[in-house]
Each structure stands twice: as C-alpha cells, then as structure tokens.
Short mmCIF file of C-alpha atoms in Angstrom, two decimals:
data_model
loop_
_atom_site.label_atom_id
_atom_site.label_comp_id
_atom_site.label_asym_id
_atom_site.label_seq_id
_atom_site.Cartn_x
_atom_site.Cartn_y
_atom_site.Cartn_z
CA MET A 515 -249.69 212.02 41.82
CA THR A 516 -249.31 214.39 38.88
CA LEU A 517 -245.96 215.16 37.29
CA ALA A 518 -246.10 218.66 38.76
CA GLU A 519 -246.65 217.26 42.25
CA ASP A 520 -243.72 214.89 41.79
CA ILE A 521 -241.47 217.80 40.82
CA LEU A 522 -242.60 219.85 43.80
CA GLN A 523 -241.41 217.07 46.10
CA THR A 524 -237.81 217.65 45.03
CA GLN A 525 -235.79 218.15 48.18
CA ARG A 526 -234.00 221.44 48.75
CA MET A 527 -230.82 219.78 49.95
CA THR A 528 -230.74 217.49 46.96
CA ILE A 529 -230.67 220.22 44.35
CA SER A 530 -228.43 222.66 46.18
CA ASP A 531 -225.95 220.19 47.62
CA ILE A 532 -225.78 216.96 45.67
CA VAL A 533 -226.04 218.47 42.21
CA ASP A 534 -223.14 220.82 42.91
CA THR A 535 -220.97 218.03 44.29
CA THR A 536 -221.58 215.62 41.41
CA LYS A 537 -221.79 218.02 38.47
CA ASP A 538 -218.17 217.38 37.51
CA PHE A 539 -219.22 213.91 36.35
CA THR A 540 -219.75 215.21 32.84
CA HIS A 541 -216.22 216.62 32.73
CA ASN A 542 -214.12 214.18 34.75
CA LEU A 543 -214.70 210.46 34.90
CA SER A 544 -212.23 209.92 37.71
CA PHE A 545 -215.26 210.61 39.90
CA ARG A 546 -213.32 212.22 42.70
CA PRO A 547 -215.81 213.95 45.00
CA SER A 548 -214.94 217.04 46.92
CA PRO A 549 -214.14 216.25 50.55
CA THR A 550 -217.18 218.12 51.82
CA VAL A 551 -220.45 219.34 50.40
CA PRO A 552 -219.79 222.79 48.92
CA LEU A 553 -222.07 224.92 51.01
CA HIS A 554 -221.20 227.96 53.04
CA CYS A 555 -221.60 226.76 56.60
CA SER A 556 -221.18 228.75 59.73
CA GLN A 557 -218.20 227.30 61.55
CA GLU A 558 -219.05 228.80 64.89
CA ARG A 559 -222.40 228.89 66.57
CA SER A 560 -222.89 229.49 70.26
CA ILE A 561 -225.87 228.32 72.24
CA ALA A 562 -226.67 228.74 75.90
CA LEU A 563 -227.69 225.71 77.91
CA PRO A 564 -228.99 225.92 81.48
CA ALA A 565 -226.73 224.48 84.14
CA TYR A 566 -229.46 222.87 86.20
CA GLY A 567 -228.75 222.12 89.82
CA GLN A 568 -227.04 225.48 90.38
CA ASP A 569 -229.85 228.01 90.42
CA GLU A 570 -233.07 227.30 88.58
CA SER A 571 -234.92 230.48 89.52
CA ILE A 572 -236.29 232.46 86.60
CA GLY A 573 -233.92 235.13 85.42
CA ARG A 574 -230.91 233.65 87.18
CA VAL A 575 -230.14 230.57 85.10
CA ASN A 576 -226.45 229.86 84.85
CA THR A 577 -225.35 229.14 81.26
CA VAL A 578 -222.47 227.60 79.44
CA SER A 579 -221.42 228.57 75.92
CA ILE A 580 -220.83 225.67 73.58
CA ALA A 581 -219.04 226.17 70.27
CA ASN A 582 -220.36 224.38 67.21
CA ASP A 583 -217.06 222.50 66.85
CA ASN A 584 -217.73 220.60 70.07
CA ILE A 585 -221.35 219.60 69.64
CA LEU A 586 -221.72 215.86 69.10
CA TYR A 587 -218.97 215.53 66.52
CA SER A 588 -217.09 212.31 65.94
CA ASN A 589 -214.99 212.76 69.09
CA SER A 590 -218.02 213.50 71.24
CA PRO A 591 -218.67 210.92 73.94
CA VAL A 592 -222.41 211.31 73.31
CA THR A 593 -222.05 209.77 69.85
CA GLN A 594 -220.53 206.67 71.41
CA GLN A 595 -222.94 206.17 74.29
CA ASN A 596 -224.45 202.71 74.59
CA GLY A 597 -222.90 201.76 71.26
CA LEU A 598 -225.73 203.47 69.36
CA PRO A 599 -225.27 204.80 65.82
CA PRO A 600 -224.20 208.46 65.78
CA LEU A 601 -227.49 210.03 64.71
CA VAL A 602 -229.59 207.80 66.96
CA SER A 603 -227.29 208.58 69.86
CA ALA A 604 -227.52 212.33 69.24
CA LEU A 605 -231.31 212.17 68.93
CA LYS A 606 -231.61 210.21 72.16
CA ALA A 607 -229.43 212.67 74.05
CA SER A 608 -231.30 215.68 72.70
CA ALA A 609 -234.72 214.24 73.50
CA GLU A 610 -233.66 213.54 77.09
CA GLN A 611 -232.59 217.13 77.78
CA ASN A 612 -234.64 219.16 80.22
CA THR A 613 -235.16 222.18 77.97
CA ALA A 614 -237.61 225.04 77.51
CA ASN A 615 -238.57 224.74 73.86
CA PHE A 616 -239.41 227.63 71.56
CA HIS A 617 -238.82 226.01 68.15
CA PHE A 618 -240.64 223.97 65.52
CA PRO A 619 -242.48 221.62 65.16
CA GLY A 620 -245.59 222.97 66.82
CA HIS A 621 -246.46 219.90 68.83
CA ASN A 622 -243.54 221.00 71.08
CA ARG A 623 -242.05 217.57 71.80
CA GLY A 624 -245.50 216.10 72.37
CA ASN A 625 -246.95 218.80 74.63
CA ALA A 626 -249.52 219.58 71.93
CA ALA A 627 -249.61 216.23 70.19
CA PRO A 628 -252.95 215.52 68.47
CA ALA A 629 -255.07 213.35 70.73
CA SER A 630 -256.05 210.95 67.94
CA MET A 631 -252.42 210.19 67.09
CA SER A 632 -251.38 210.06 70.72
CA ARG A 633 -253.95 207.36 71.37
CA LEU A 634 -252.51 205.44 68.45
CA ILE A 635 -248.74 205.73 69.01
CA GLY A 636 -248.42 207.45 72.37
CA ILE A 637 -246.54 210.64 73.25
CA ARG A 638 -242.97 209.34 73.18
CA PRO A 639 -242.38 209.48 69.38
CA TYR A 640 -243.10 213.22 69.43
CA GLY A 641 -240.22 213.78 71.80
CA HIS A 642 -237.87 212.57 69.07
CA ASP A 643 -239.47 214.55 66.25
CA LEU A 644 -236.91 217.35 66.32
CA PRO A 645 -235.60 219.91 63.80
CA GLU A 646 -231.98 220.79 62.94
CA LEU A 647 -230.97 221.74 66.47
CA PRO A 648 -227.24 222.42 66.87
CA GLU A 649 -226.57 219.10 68.56
CA LEU A 650 -228.53 217.23 65.86
CA ASP A 651 -226.56 218.64 62.92
CA ASN A 652 -228.01 220.05 59.71
CA LEU A 653 -229.00 217.91 56.72
CA PHE A 654 -228.24 220.83 54.38
CA CYS A 655 -224.67 221.16 55.70
CA PRO A 656 -223.76 218.15 57.84
CA GLN A 657 -220.74 218.52 60.12
CA GLY A 658 -221.70 216.43 63.14
CA PRO A 659 -223.70 213.23 63.70
CA ILE A 660 -225.39 213.31 60.28
CA LEU A 661 -222.02 213.58 58.56
CA GLU A 662 -220.64 210.82 60.75
CA ALA A 663 -223.63 208.59 59.98
CA GLN A 664 -223.31 209.27 56.24
CA LYS A 665 -219.63 208.31 56.37
CA GLU A 666 -220.49 205.06 58.12
CA ALA A 667 -223.16 204.35 55.50
CA ALA A 668 -220.67 205.05 52.70
CA LYS A 669 -218.22 202.59 54.24
CA LEU A 670 -220.90 199.92 54.61
CA PHE A 671 -222.37 200.25 51.12
CA GLY A 672 -219.01 200.79 49.41
CA SER A 673 -219.37 204.34 48.10
CA SER A 674 -216.96 207.24 48.11
CA GLU A 675 -219.72 209.53 49.38
CA THR A 676 -223.29 209.00 50.57
CA TRP A 677 -226.16 211.41 51.15
CA PHE A 678 -229.24 210.71 53.26
CA LEU A 679 -232.53 211.54 51.52
CA VAL A 680 -235.87 212.21 53.19
CA GLY A 681 -238.01 212.45 50.06
CA GLY A 682 -237.59 208.87 48.95
CA THR A 683 -235.53 207.80 45.97
CA THR A 684 -237.37 210.31 43.77
CA CYS A 685 -235.29 213.29 44.89
CA GLY A 686 -232.06 211.32 44.53
CA ILE A 687 -232.92 210.37 40.94
CA GLN A 688 -233.74 213.98 40.18
CA ALA A 689 -230.42 215.10 41.66
CA ALA A 690 -228.41 212.45 39.79
CA ILE A 691 -229.91 213.31 36.42
CA MET A 692 -229.60 217.06 37.00
CA ALA A 693 -225.97 216.56 38.04
CA THR A 694 -225.08 214.84 34.78
CA CYS A 695 -227.45 216.27 32.17
CA SER A 696 -227.64 219.90 31.10
CA PRO A 697 -230.50 221.27 28.95
CA GLY A 698 -230.45 219.73 25.49
CA GLU A 699 -228.12 216.87 26.41
CA PHE A 700 -229.17 213.26 25.82
CA LEU A 701 -230.05 210.76 28.52
CA ILE A 702 -230.31 207.07 27.61
CA LEU A 703 -232.92 205.37 29.78
CA PRO A 704 -235.49 202.55 29.66
CA ARG A 705 -239.02 203.46 28.67
CA ASN A 706 -240.28 201.68 31.80
CA CYS A 707 -238.38 204.04 34.09
CA HIS A 708 -240.05 205.43 37.20
CA LEU A 709 -241.94 208.70 36.80
CA SER A 710 -239.28 210.44 38.92
CA ALA A 711 -236.89 210.14 35.96
CA ILE A 712 -239.46 211.89 33.77
CA SER A 713 -239.81 214.73 36.26
CA ALA A 714 -236.00 214.95 36.37
CA MET A 715 -235.95 215.49 32.60
CA VAL A 716 -238.50 218.27 32.98
CA LEU A 717 -236.28 219.89 35.60
CA SER A 718 -233.02 219.38 33.71
CA GLY A 719 -234.16 219.83 30.13
CA ALA A 720 -232.49 216.55 29.18
CA VAL A 721 -233.54 214.85 25.93
CA PRO A 722 -234.58 211.21 26.38
CA LYS A 723 -233.20 208.44 24.22
CA TYR A 724 -235.51 205.60 25.20
CA ILE A 725 -234.70 201.90 25.26
CA ILE A 726 -237.78 199.70 24.84
CA PRO A 727 -237.48 196.93 27.45
CA ASP A 728 -238.14 193.26 26.91
CA TYR A 729 -241.85 192.73 27.52
CA LYS A 730 -243.56 189.49 28.49
CA ASN A 731 -247.20 189.59 27.44
CA ASP A 732 -248.27 186.54 29.45
CA TRP A 733 -247.06 188.23 32.64
CA ASP A 734 -247.76 191.83 31.52
CA ILE A 735 -244.32 192.66 32.91
CA ALA A 736 -241.44 194.61 31.39
CA GLY A 737 -237.91 193.40 32.00
CA GLY A 738 -234.59 195.16 32.33
CA VAL A 739 -232.09 196.53 29.82
CA THR A 740 -229.36 194.51 28.09
CA PRO A 741 -225.82 195.75 27.34
CA LEU A 742 -226.55 195.30 23.63
CA GLN A 743 -229.53 197.66 23.87
CA VAL A 744 -227.37 200.28 25.60
CA LEU A 745 -224.66 199.92 22.95
CA LYS A 746 -227.22 200.30 20.17
CA ALA A 747 -228.63 203.47 21.75
CA ILE A 748 -225.12 204.96 22.12
CA GLN A 749 -224.22 204.09 18.53
CA GLU A 750 -227.44 205.59 17.17
CA LEU A 751 -226.61 208.88 18.89
CA GLU A 752 -222.99 208.69 17.69
CA MET A 753 -224.18 208.28 14.10
CA GLU A 754 -225.95 211.62 14.53
CA GLY A 755 -222.79 213.20 15.92
CA LYS A 756 -224.11 213.19 19.48
CA LYS A 757 -222.98 211.70 22.76
CA PRO A 758 -225.17 210.82 25.74
CA ALA A 759 -224.53 212.80 28.91
CA ALA A 760 -225.47 209.76 31.02
CA VAL A 761 -227.02 206.30 30.94
CA PHE A 762 -229.82 205.61 33.43
CA ILE A 763 -230.80 202.02 34.32
CA THR A 764 -233.48 200.66 36.64
CA SER A 765 -232.11 197.55 38.36
CA PRO A 766 -233.72 195.68 39.92
CA THR A 767 -237.17 196.47 38.59
CA TYR A 768 -240.19 196.44 40.88
CA HIS A 769 -240.56 192.73 40.08
CA GLY A 770 -236.91 192.07 40.96
CA ILE A 771 -235.49 191.67 37.43
CA CYS A 772 -231.80 192.62 37.40
CA SER A 773 -229.84 193.97 34.44
CA ASN A 774 -226.20 193.08 33.74
CA LEU A 775 -224.77 196.24 35.27
CA SER A 776 -221.16 195.02 35.14
CA GLU A 777 -221.17 194.88 31.34
CA ILE A 778 -223.21 198.07 31.03
CA SER A 779 -220.82 199.96 33.31
CA ASP A 780 -217.79 198.70 31.34
CA LEU A 781 -219.48 199.85 28.16
CA CYS A 782 -220.29 203.29 29.58
CA HIS A 783 -216.87 203.87 31.11
CA SER A 784 -215.09 202.89 27.88
CA ARG A 785 -216.82 205.92 26.38
CA LYS A 786 -216.52 208.10 29.50
CA ILE A 787 -220.28 208.13 30.08
CA PRO A 788 -221.51 208.12 33.72
CA LEU A 789 -223.87 205.32 34.72
CA ILE A 790 -226.79 206.15 37.03
CA VAL A 791 -228.74 203.28 38.58
CA ASP A 792 -232.20 203.50 40.08
CA GLU A 793 -231.65 200.83 42.74
CA ALA A 794 -234.70 201.76 44.79
CA HIS A 795 -235.63 198.09 45.12
CA GLY A 796 -232.09 196.81 45.68
CA ALA A 797 -230.65 198.37 48.84
CA HIS A 798 -230.22 194.85 50.23
CA GLN A 799 -228.29 193.51 47.27
CA GLY A 800 -224.68 192.56 47.82
CA PHE A 801 -225.24 191.65 51.47
CA HIS A 802 -225.71 187.91 50.92
CA SER A 803 -224.15 185.32 48.64
CA GLU A 804 -227.61 184.37 47.30
CA LEU A 805 -228.40 187.98 46.39
CA PRO A 806 -227.21 189.72 43.21
CA ASN A 807 -224.27 192.12 43.53
CA SER A 808 -225.12 195.74 44.21
CA ALA A 809 -224.91 198.42 41.53
CA LEU A 810 -221.82 199.88 43.21
CA GLN A 811 -220.13 196.49 43.21
CA GLN A 812 -220.83 196.31 39.47
CA GLY A 813 -219.31 199.70 38.70
CA ALA A 814 -222.20 202.17 38.78
CA ASP A 815 -221.20 205.80 39.33
CA LEU A 816 -224.35 207.10 41.00
CA THR A 817 -226.94 204.85 42.59
CA VAL A 818 -230.06 205.70 44.55
CA GLN A 819 -231.53 203.22 47.02
CA SER A 820 -234.75 203.11 49.02
CA THR A 821 -233.52 201.87 52.38
CA HIS A 822 -237.16 201.84 53.52
CA LYS A 823 -238.17 199.05 51.14
CA VAL A 824 -236.44 195.72 51.89
CA LEU A 825 -234.21 197.22 54.57
CA CYS A 826 -235.65 198.53 57.81
CA SER A 827 -235.57 202.34 57.81
CA LEU A 828 -238.67 204.51 58.08
CA THR A 829 -240.86 205.27 55.07
CA GLN A 830 -239.45 207.87 52.64
CA SER A 831 -235.84 207.40 53.75
CA SER A 832 -233.37 206.73 50.95
CA MET A 833 -229.67 207.13 50.15
CA LEU A 834 -227.74 208.47 47.17
CA HIS A 835 -224.33 206.84 46.76
CA MET A 836 -221.47 208.12 44.62
CA SER A 837 -218.64 205.83 43.57
CA ASP A 838 -215.28 206.45 41.98
CA ALA A 839 -214.13 204.48 38.96
CA ALA A 840 -212.90 201.61 41.12
CA ARG A 841 -215.17 198.70 41.94
CA ALA A 842 -216.54 199.27 45.41
CA GLN A 843 -216.54 196.38 47.84
CA LEU A 844 -218.90 196.08 50.74
CA SER A 845 -217.52 195.39 54.14
CA GLU A 846 -217.89 191.91 55.49
CA SER A 847 -221.35 190.84 54.38
CA PRO A 848 -223.73 189.97 57.21
CA ASP A 849 -225.07 186.87 55.42
CA ILE A 850 -226.84 185.63 58.49
CA LEU A 851 -229.24 188.59 58.47
CA PHE A 852 -230.86 187.46 55.22
CA ASN A 853 -230.64 183.70 55.66
CA HIS A 854 -234.12 183.38 57.15
CA ALA A 855 -235.86 185.58 54.56
CA ILE A 856 -234.15 183.87 51.60
CA GLU A 857 -234.97 180.44 53.02
CA LEU A 858 -238.64 181.40 53.39
CA ALA A 859 -238.73 182.76 49.84
CA TYR A 860 -237.28 179.58 48.35
CA GLU A 861 -239.64 177.38 50.35
CA ALA A 862 -242.63 179.45 49.24
CA LYS A 863 -241.64 179.25 45.57
CA CYS A 864 -241.25 175.49 45.75
CA VAL A 865 -244.76 175.10 47.21
CA LEU A 866 -246.35 177.57 44.79
CA LYS A 867 -244.92 175.81 41.74
CA GLN A 868 -246.80 172.65 42.80
CA ILE A 869 -250.20 174.38 42.91
CA PRO A 870 -252.26 173.81 39.71
CA GLY A 871 -253.20 177.02 37.94
CA ILE A 872 -250.53 179.11 39.67
CA SER A 873 -247.48 180.55 37.89
CA VAL A 874 -244.28 181.79 39.54
CA LEU A 875 -241.97 184.34 37.91
CA GLU A 876 -238.50 182.84 37.52
CA ASN A 877 -235.30 183.51 35.59
CA SER A 878 -236.58 181.36 32.75
CA SER A 879 -239.26 183.98 32.09
CA PHE A 880 -236.53 186.56 31.33
CA PRO A 881 -233.54 184.43 30.23
CA THR A 882 -231.52 187.38 28.90
CA PHE A 883 -231.11 188.85 32.39
CA PRO A 884 -228.65 187.51 34.97
CA ALA A 885 -230.89 187.34 38.04
CA ILE A 886 -234.22 187.95 39.70
CA ASP A 887 -234.18 189.13 43.28
CA PRO A 888 -234.96 186.00 45.37
CA LEU A 889 -236.87 188.11 47.89
CA ARG A 890 -239.48 189.12 45.28
CA LEU A 891 -242.24 186.57 44.88
CA THR A 892 -244.37 187.29 41.80
CA VAL A 893 -247.35 184.99 41.37
CA GLY A 894 -249.53 184.73 38.25
CA PHE A 895 -253.25 183.90 38.38
CA TRP A 896 -254.33 184.12 34.74
CA LYS A 897 -254.68 180.34 34.35
CA LEU A 898 -257.42 180.53 36.96
CA GLY A 899 -259.25 183.15 34.94
CA LEU A 900 -258.39 185.81 37.53
CA SER A 901 -256.69 189.16 37.19
CA GLY A 902 -254.10 190.13 39.76
CA TYR A 903 -256.52 192.74 41.09
CA LYS A 904 -259.32 190.22 41.63
CA ALA A 905 -257.00 187.66 43.24
CA ASP A 906 -255.62 190.33 45.57
CA GLU A 907 -259.13 191.40 46.56
CA ILE A 908 -260.03 187.82 47.51
CA LEU A 909 -256.78 187.11 49.37
CA TYR A 910 -257.05 190.31 51.37
CA ARG A 911 -260.74 189.86 52.15
CA ASP A 912 -260.58 186.18 53.12
CA TYR A 913 -257.04 185.79 54.51
CA GLY A 914 -255.85 189.28 55.46
CA ILE A 915 -252.91 189.08 53.04
CA VAL A 916 -251.43 192.47 52.09
CA CYS A 917 -249.18 192.44 49.04
CA GLU A 918 -246.59 194.91 47.75
CA LEU A 919 -247.66 195.22 44.10
CA VAL A 920 -250.80 194.27 42.20
CA GLY A 921 -250.63 193.88 38.43
CA ASN A 922 -252.99 193.06 35.64
CA LYS A 923 -252.10 189.36 35.70
CA SER A 924 -250.01 188.87 38.81
CA ILE A 925 -249.27 189.88 42.38
CA THR A 926 -245.81 190.59 43.80
CA TYR A 927 -245.03 189.84 47.44
CA ALA A 928 -241.91 191.37 49.01
CA LEU A 929 -240.14 189.29 51.65
CA ASN A 930 -237.78 191.06 54.01
CA LEU A 931 -235.92 190.79 57.31
CA GLY A 932 -239.18 191.00 59.24
CA THR A 933 -241.11 188.35 57.29
CA ARG A 934 -242.59 185.71 59.59
CA ARG A 935 -242.96 182.03 58.77
CA ASP A 936 -246.60 181.96 59.90
CA HIS A 937 -247.38 184.81 57.49
CA VAL A 938 -245.80 182.89 54.60
CA GLN A 939 -247.84 179.85 55.58
CA ARG A 940 -250.99 181.99 55.58
CA LEU A 941 -250.11 183.26 52.11
CA LEU A 942 -249.59 179.73 50.78
CA LEU A 943 -252.82 178.51 52.38
CA GLY A 944 -254.76 181.39 50.85
CA ILE A 945 -253.37 180.80 47.36
CA LYS A 946 -254.02 177.04 47.63
CA HIS A 947 -257.65 177.65 48.55
CA LEU A 948 -257.97 180.28 45.82
CA ALA A 949 -256.64 177.86 43.23
CA ALA A 950 -258.93 175.07 44.41
CA THR A 951 -261.97 177.37 44.29
CA TYR A 952 -261.33 178.72 40.79
CA SER A 953 -259.81 175.63 39.15
CA SER A 954 -263.18 174.79 37.60
CA ILE A 955 -262.89 177.86 35.37
CA GLN A 956 -259.19 177.37 34.68
CA GLN A 957 -258.11 178.84 31.34
CA PRO A 958 -256.29 176.71 28.73
CA GLU A 959 -252.51 176.92 28.91
CA GLU A 960 -252.26 177.96 25.25
CA ARG A 961 -254.30 181.04 25.94
CA VAL A 962 -254.71 183.90 23.48
CA HIS A 963 -252.51 186.91 24.22
CA THR A 964 -254.37 190.11 24.97
CA GLY A 965 -252.06 192.28 22.87
CA HIS A 966 -252.13 195.07 25.44
CA ALA A 967 -248.41 195.92 25.38
CA PRO A 968 -247.95 199.47 26.71
CA PHE A 969 -244.58 200.35 25.15
CA ASP A 970 -245.19 199.72 21.46
CA ASP A 971 -245.11 202.39 18.74
CA ILE A 972 -243.72 205.28 20.80
CA ILE A 973 -243.41 208.55 18.90
CA MET A 974 -241.86 211.53 20.71
CA ARG A 975 -242.75 214.95 19.27
CA LEU A 976 -241.58 217.12 22.18
CA ILE A 977 -239.06 216.59 24.95
CA PRO A 978 -240.71 216.24 28.39
CA ARG A 979 -239.69 219.75 29.52
CA ASP A 980 -241.13 221.48 26.42
CA ALA A 981 -244.35 219.47 26.68
CA PHE A 982 -244.65 220.25 30.39
CA PHE A 983 -244.55 224.01 29.75
CA ALA A 984 -246.55 224.02 26.49
CA SER A 985 -250.06 225.44 26.33
CA LYS A 986 -252.63 222.69 26.56
CA ARG A 987 -256.26 221.79 26.17
CA LYS A 988 -258.50 218.96 27.36
CA VAL A 989 -260.07 216.68 24.76
CA THR A 990 -262.02 213.45 24.75
CA VAL A 991 -260.09 210.19 24.59
CA LYS A 992 -261.19 209.66 21.00
CA GLU A 993 -260.07 213.16 20.02
CA SER A 994 -256.71 212.66 21.74
CA LEU A 995 -255.53 209.99 19.30
CA GLY A 996 -252.66 211.38 17.26
CA GLU A 997 -252.26 214.41 19.52
CA VAL A 998 -249.22 215.11 21.72
CA SER A 999 -249.80 214.13 25.35
CA GLY A 1000 -249.56 216.99 27.80
CA GLU A 1001 -249.66 214.85 30.92
CA LEU A 1002 -248.00 211.80 32.41
CA ILE A 1003 -250.41 208.89 32.75
CA CYS A 1004 -249.58 205.60 34.39
CA PRO A 1005 -251.17 202.79 36.38
CA TYR A 1006 -249.88 203.13 39.95
CA PRO A 1007 -248.15 201.24 41.43
CA PRO A 1008 -245.58 200.67 40.05
CA GLY A 1009 -245.49 204.20 38.62
CA ILE A 1010 -244.32 203.28 35.12
CA PRO A 1011 -245.80 205.79 32.66
CA VAL A 1012 -247.79 204.57 29.68
CA LEU A 1013 -248.02 208.12 28.29
CA ILE A 1014 -245.28 210.70 28.85
CA PRO A 1015 -245.59 214.43 28.07
CA GLY A 1016 -244.38 214.97 24.53
CA GLU A 1017 -245.37 211.54 23.20
CA VAL A 1018 -248.06 210.99 20.59
CA VAL A 1019 -251.22 209.44 22.04
CA THR A 1020 -251.67 206.10 20.30
CA GLU A 1021 -254.63 203.78 20.17
CA LYS A 1022 -252.52 200.99 21.67
CA ALA A 1023 -251.56 203.13 24.70
CA VAL A 1024 -255.16 204.19 25.30
CA ASP A 1025 -256.43 200.62 24.90
CA TYR A 1026 -253.89 199.40 27.45
CA LEU A 1027 -254.84 202.09 29.99
CA LEU A 1028 -258.55 201.36 29.58
CA HIS A 1029 -257.88 197.63 29.80
CA VAL A 1030 -255.92 197.74 33.08
CA ARG A 1031 -258.39 200.23 34.53
CA SER A 1032 -261.23 197.80 33.76
CA LYS A 1033 -259.30 195.14 35.68
CA GLY A 1034 -259.03 197.32 38.78
CA ALA A 1035 -255.89 199.42 38.30
CA GLU A 1036 -255.79 203.01 39.51
CA ILE A 1037 -254.66 205.57 36.96
CA SER A 1038 -252.17 208.09 38.32
CA GLY A 1039 -251.02 211.41 36.87
CA ALA A 1040 -254.04 212.01 34.66
CA SER A 1041 -256.16 215.08 35.28
CA ASP A 1042 -259.12 212.75 34.66
CA PRO A 1043 -258.41 209.41 36.36
CA LEU A 1044 -261.55 207.98 34.74
CA LEU A 1045 -259.86 208.57 31.36
CA SER A 1046 -262.90 210.11 29.72
CA SER A 1047 -260.59 212.96 28.68
CA ILE A 1048 -256.85 213.60 28.20
CA VAL A 1049 -254.84 216.83 28.29
CA VAL A 1050 -252.91 217.40 25.06
CA CYS A 1051 -250.42 220.02 23.88
CA ASN A 1052 -251.37 222.78 21.46
CA VAL A 1053 -248.76 222.01 18.83
#
C-alpha cells in the first residue's frame, strides 16, 4: 500500500466527527468531551412501514408513521430482545422484516448475491449487510443503537467517549493526530511507528520529532519508548523555544513489547501535553491479571485499538477511546475469558525454550520495558541458520501452520480467545521437527551481527507533508543515495517504514531493505517493489 492509498482510506466520519470533538485537547487538558458528536442531525425523520395482515394488495398498503425518536433507541424493546447487544439486536430485527427493498447495497439482501460467494458463505450473511437504515442508526451521527453500543463500549473499556471505526486503527490514528496537531506543530513519536502515523502527518502538516527506539540486532526487532527518551525529546524542543502538540506512543508493539505508559502519561500531563497511544495490538490488555494494564488505565488521553486482532470482532473494526484526566478503570475484569489462552501461551513458551537452536523473545531481551504481551509468541530461528521467512515457508508447507508476523530472523504467533490446544501442539511439533532437521547446520551462538539496523543515521530534510507534495523524479538506487526520499518504503508486515518522505536516503537504509527483501520480505509503499529504483524529491 502506498502512502497515498493509506491516506485515501481515511474515514469520512473520523475526520468530520472525531477531530471536531477532540480538537480542544490542545487548549484544555481537562479532557471534557462534548456530550454528543457535534454534527447537525435531523431530529425527526418519518418512514412508512407496511402493516401486513391488514390489506396487502398493491396500492392499498396500510402504513404507520414512525418518528426518529422512537426507532430502536435505548428504551426500545427491540434493543433488549433476547439479551443481545443493542446493535446486534437492531440488525437482527431489521433483517427479519418483510420489506420491499429499494436501497443499497446492490445485492439487495442476498437476492443478487454473487454465486461464487454464496457457495462459500451462503445467502444469510447478505441479509445482514445493511446500510444506515433509520432503525439501524447512522455512524456519522449516532442517536440510536450505535450510540447505545458505543456507550456500553466506553463503560467496558473505561473511556469517557468511544467511537466505532470501520477502517481499522489507521483512521483512528489519523483522527487523533489531526485533533491534536495543527500545521507546523511538533509531534513526538517513535521512528518505528506504523505508516498510518506518517500519513496523519501528511494530512495534518505536523512536524515529527522522532525517538529512535531500542533495537535488538540479534532479533532484528525494535522495542518501545522509555520515559527518559520522551523527556529528552520534550527538553530538546523546549531548548529551541518550542512545545510539542502531542506525544504519540506505540504500545504494545507488533511483537508485544509494552512501554511504561504510566510514567510517560505523568510526564506529558505535567506539561499539559496530550498522550496518544497506538494500542492496535492491545485491545485485550487490562482484562486479566496476567496481562499488562491498558493505555487508558495508565493515563493515556486518546487510544486507538484494533478490536479485530486479539479480540473477536470482524476484520477492519476498531475503536477510538477518549479519556479524561482521571485514571480510567475497567469494569469487573472477565479473567476467565483469557485463562485458557494465557495458559496455552505459557505452556508453549516453556516447551520452546527446551528445543535446541530455538530462541524465545522474553522480557530479558528488552529489560528496560515493563512487560511483553504474554499472548505474543515470538520465536527466533537464526541459530538453525534459517531466516524467519524460510522457517515460515517450511512450517506452512509441512504442517499447515499460519503465523501472524514473519520477520527477518523470527516468527510471531498470536494466541487469542479462539486458540485451540491441538493447534498449539501442532505448532510445537512442527518447530521440534524443524529444529531436528536443521540442527546439523546450527550457527555458533556467538554469531556475527549483520549490522542491518534500519533506524540509524536518520536525517530529515523535509517534513512528510512537504515531501509528499513536492515534485519528484525516479532514479536508480545508487543515484538515490544522499537524495531526499519522496516515498514511504517499508517491509510489510509490520508496516514500519524504513524510509519516510522527507528523509535522506542512506546507504544503511538501502542495504537493510535489500537485505530483508533477499530473505523473502515484501516491500510495501515503493513505486518499484523490486527496489531497482526509488522516487526522490526535486530539492
């Protein structure tokens, strides 16, 4: 995905609704949200529904007028039927209506469903694929079941206000940064942030103040951000007479590494700086005593979570939570839900640590950070002489094991509420056999480091927005050295850019990209994914 494509995925409701509601963060750190999203909503809307059973002849259908105030709001009995959540209840009731449909989508509740998909999933899902019908509420201006569901989510996760997102965490990150950073204002963020934060800076015109994360060469993994690094970045700006508009932290990282958000939030709030947390991989945190506390519990002001990752919602669904200055507390934690998954994860780690040639990512690998998500299992294969890409290819081919993230030297497996014990046993069996097969070419433990660190020697000549809109040209990789990058280039997943628009193309960055590509990584964002050429700015 190119940076332009990422920006185009920004959700309409995110920019028009959430940004307006949260923009006062830069002026008032009491973080008191307005009671409703500030959109102009029609308070009355009448629809006519057929009163079947009276007279169903064409042209003589009896109708009843229903005001918008009475359609599936919190007092509606439909929202309470069968104890279902409000939005699920409303969707069920709407799908069961005997209606004549003249609205989008074009499959018309399954009447024109594509045959290939119908054979795969059946017709029934199409009956629930419905637009913003009056009884289903409106995501742009929720007043009924969506609003009720968002309030229930806010209560559960401990926020003062919650928005549902349908474009993944990307659109929530864009909204959060645009809500806090105006053009020319500084945003402190880690250099290993997700590309959505880069696109947010293009949209907002924010100026990045990067923190270089702790990097472990043996794992080829970047860690989190320490409070000391945040303080140093703030002080460096203060010495120049500047103040950051916001601090942006990724916690946990894709590999599950958690930053000390409690200390970082205290530091930010002492200077009246809002703290935004990309918690895409941590929607489950805070719901079990063995899991790290959530970002909201640790004092974050805005946090964006991918509820479709470890939790069980559909792909692309996320939530943006806004807190006030008080520490939010989750409702009674349903520990029992995660007991099985955490037990499986601990058992798997214990077995893996006994397998010769296999490494397991633990807290000791990143001792400056308080925790690693116990449901992330990152396994290193370099002692066997294998890259993560090669090991993944073998495990998928021979054992049908599908991982979450493949890296240069490791593979990350995500355990969740649906993880089965027999699947964990299959994973352990596959890795045992892999280790036994390749132990004969096992590398020495005191191996030579590759030196392919992607975040060294960063020089920023243009802010991302200026580089995005600058005139550009395409040059060979050799000719690109020393030029200003005009495109965002990163191995994907995890979507962490090695080159960002506005940065000087260095030999180290190019060497790293070519190295991981030779090991099997896919290069995202580049106009030439083969990396024979790079787009640079005419500056």
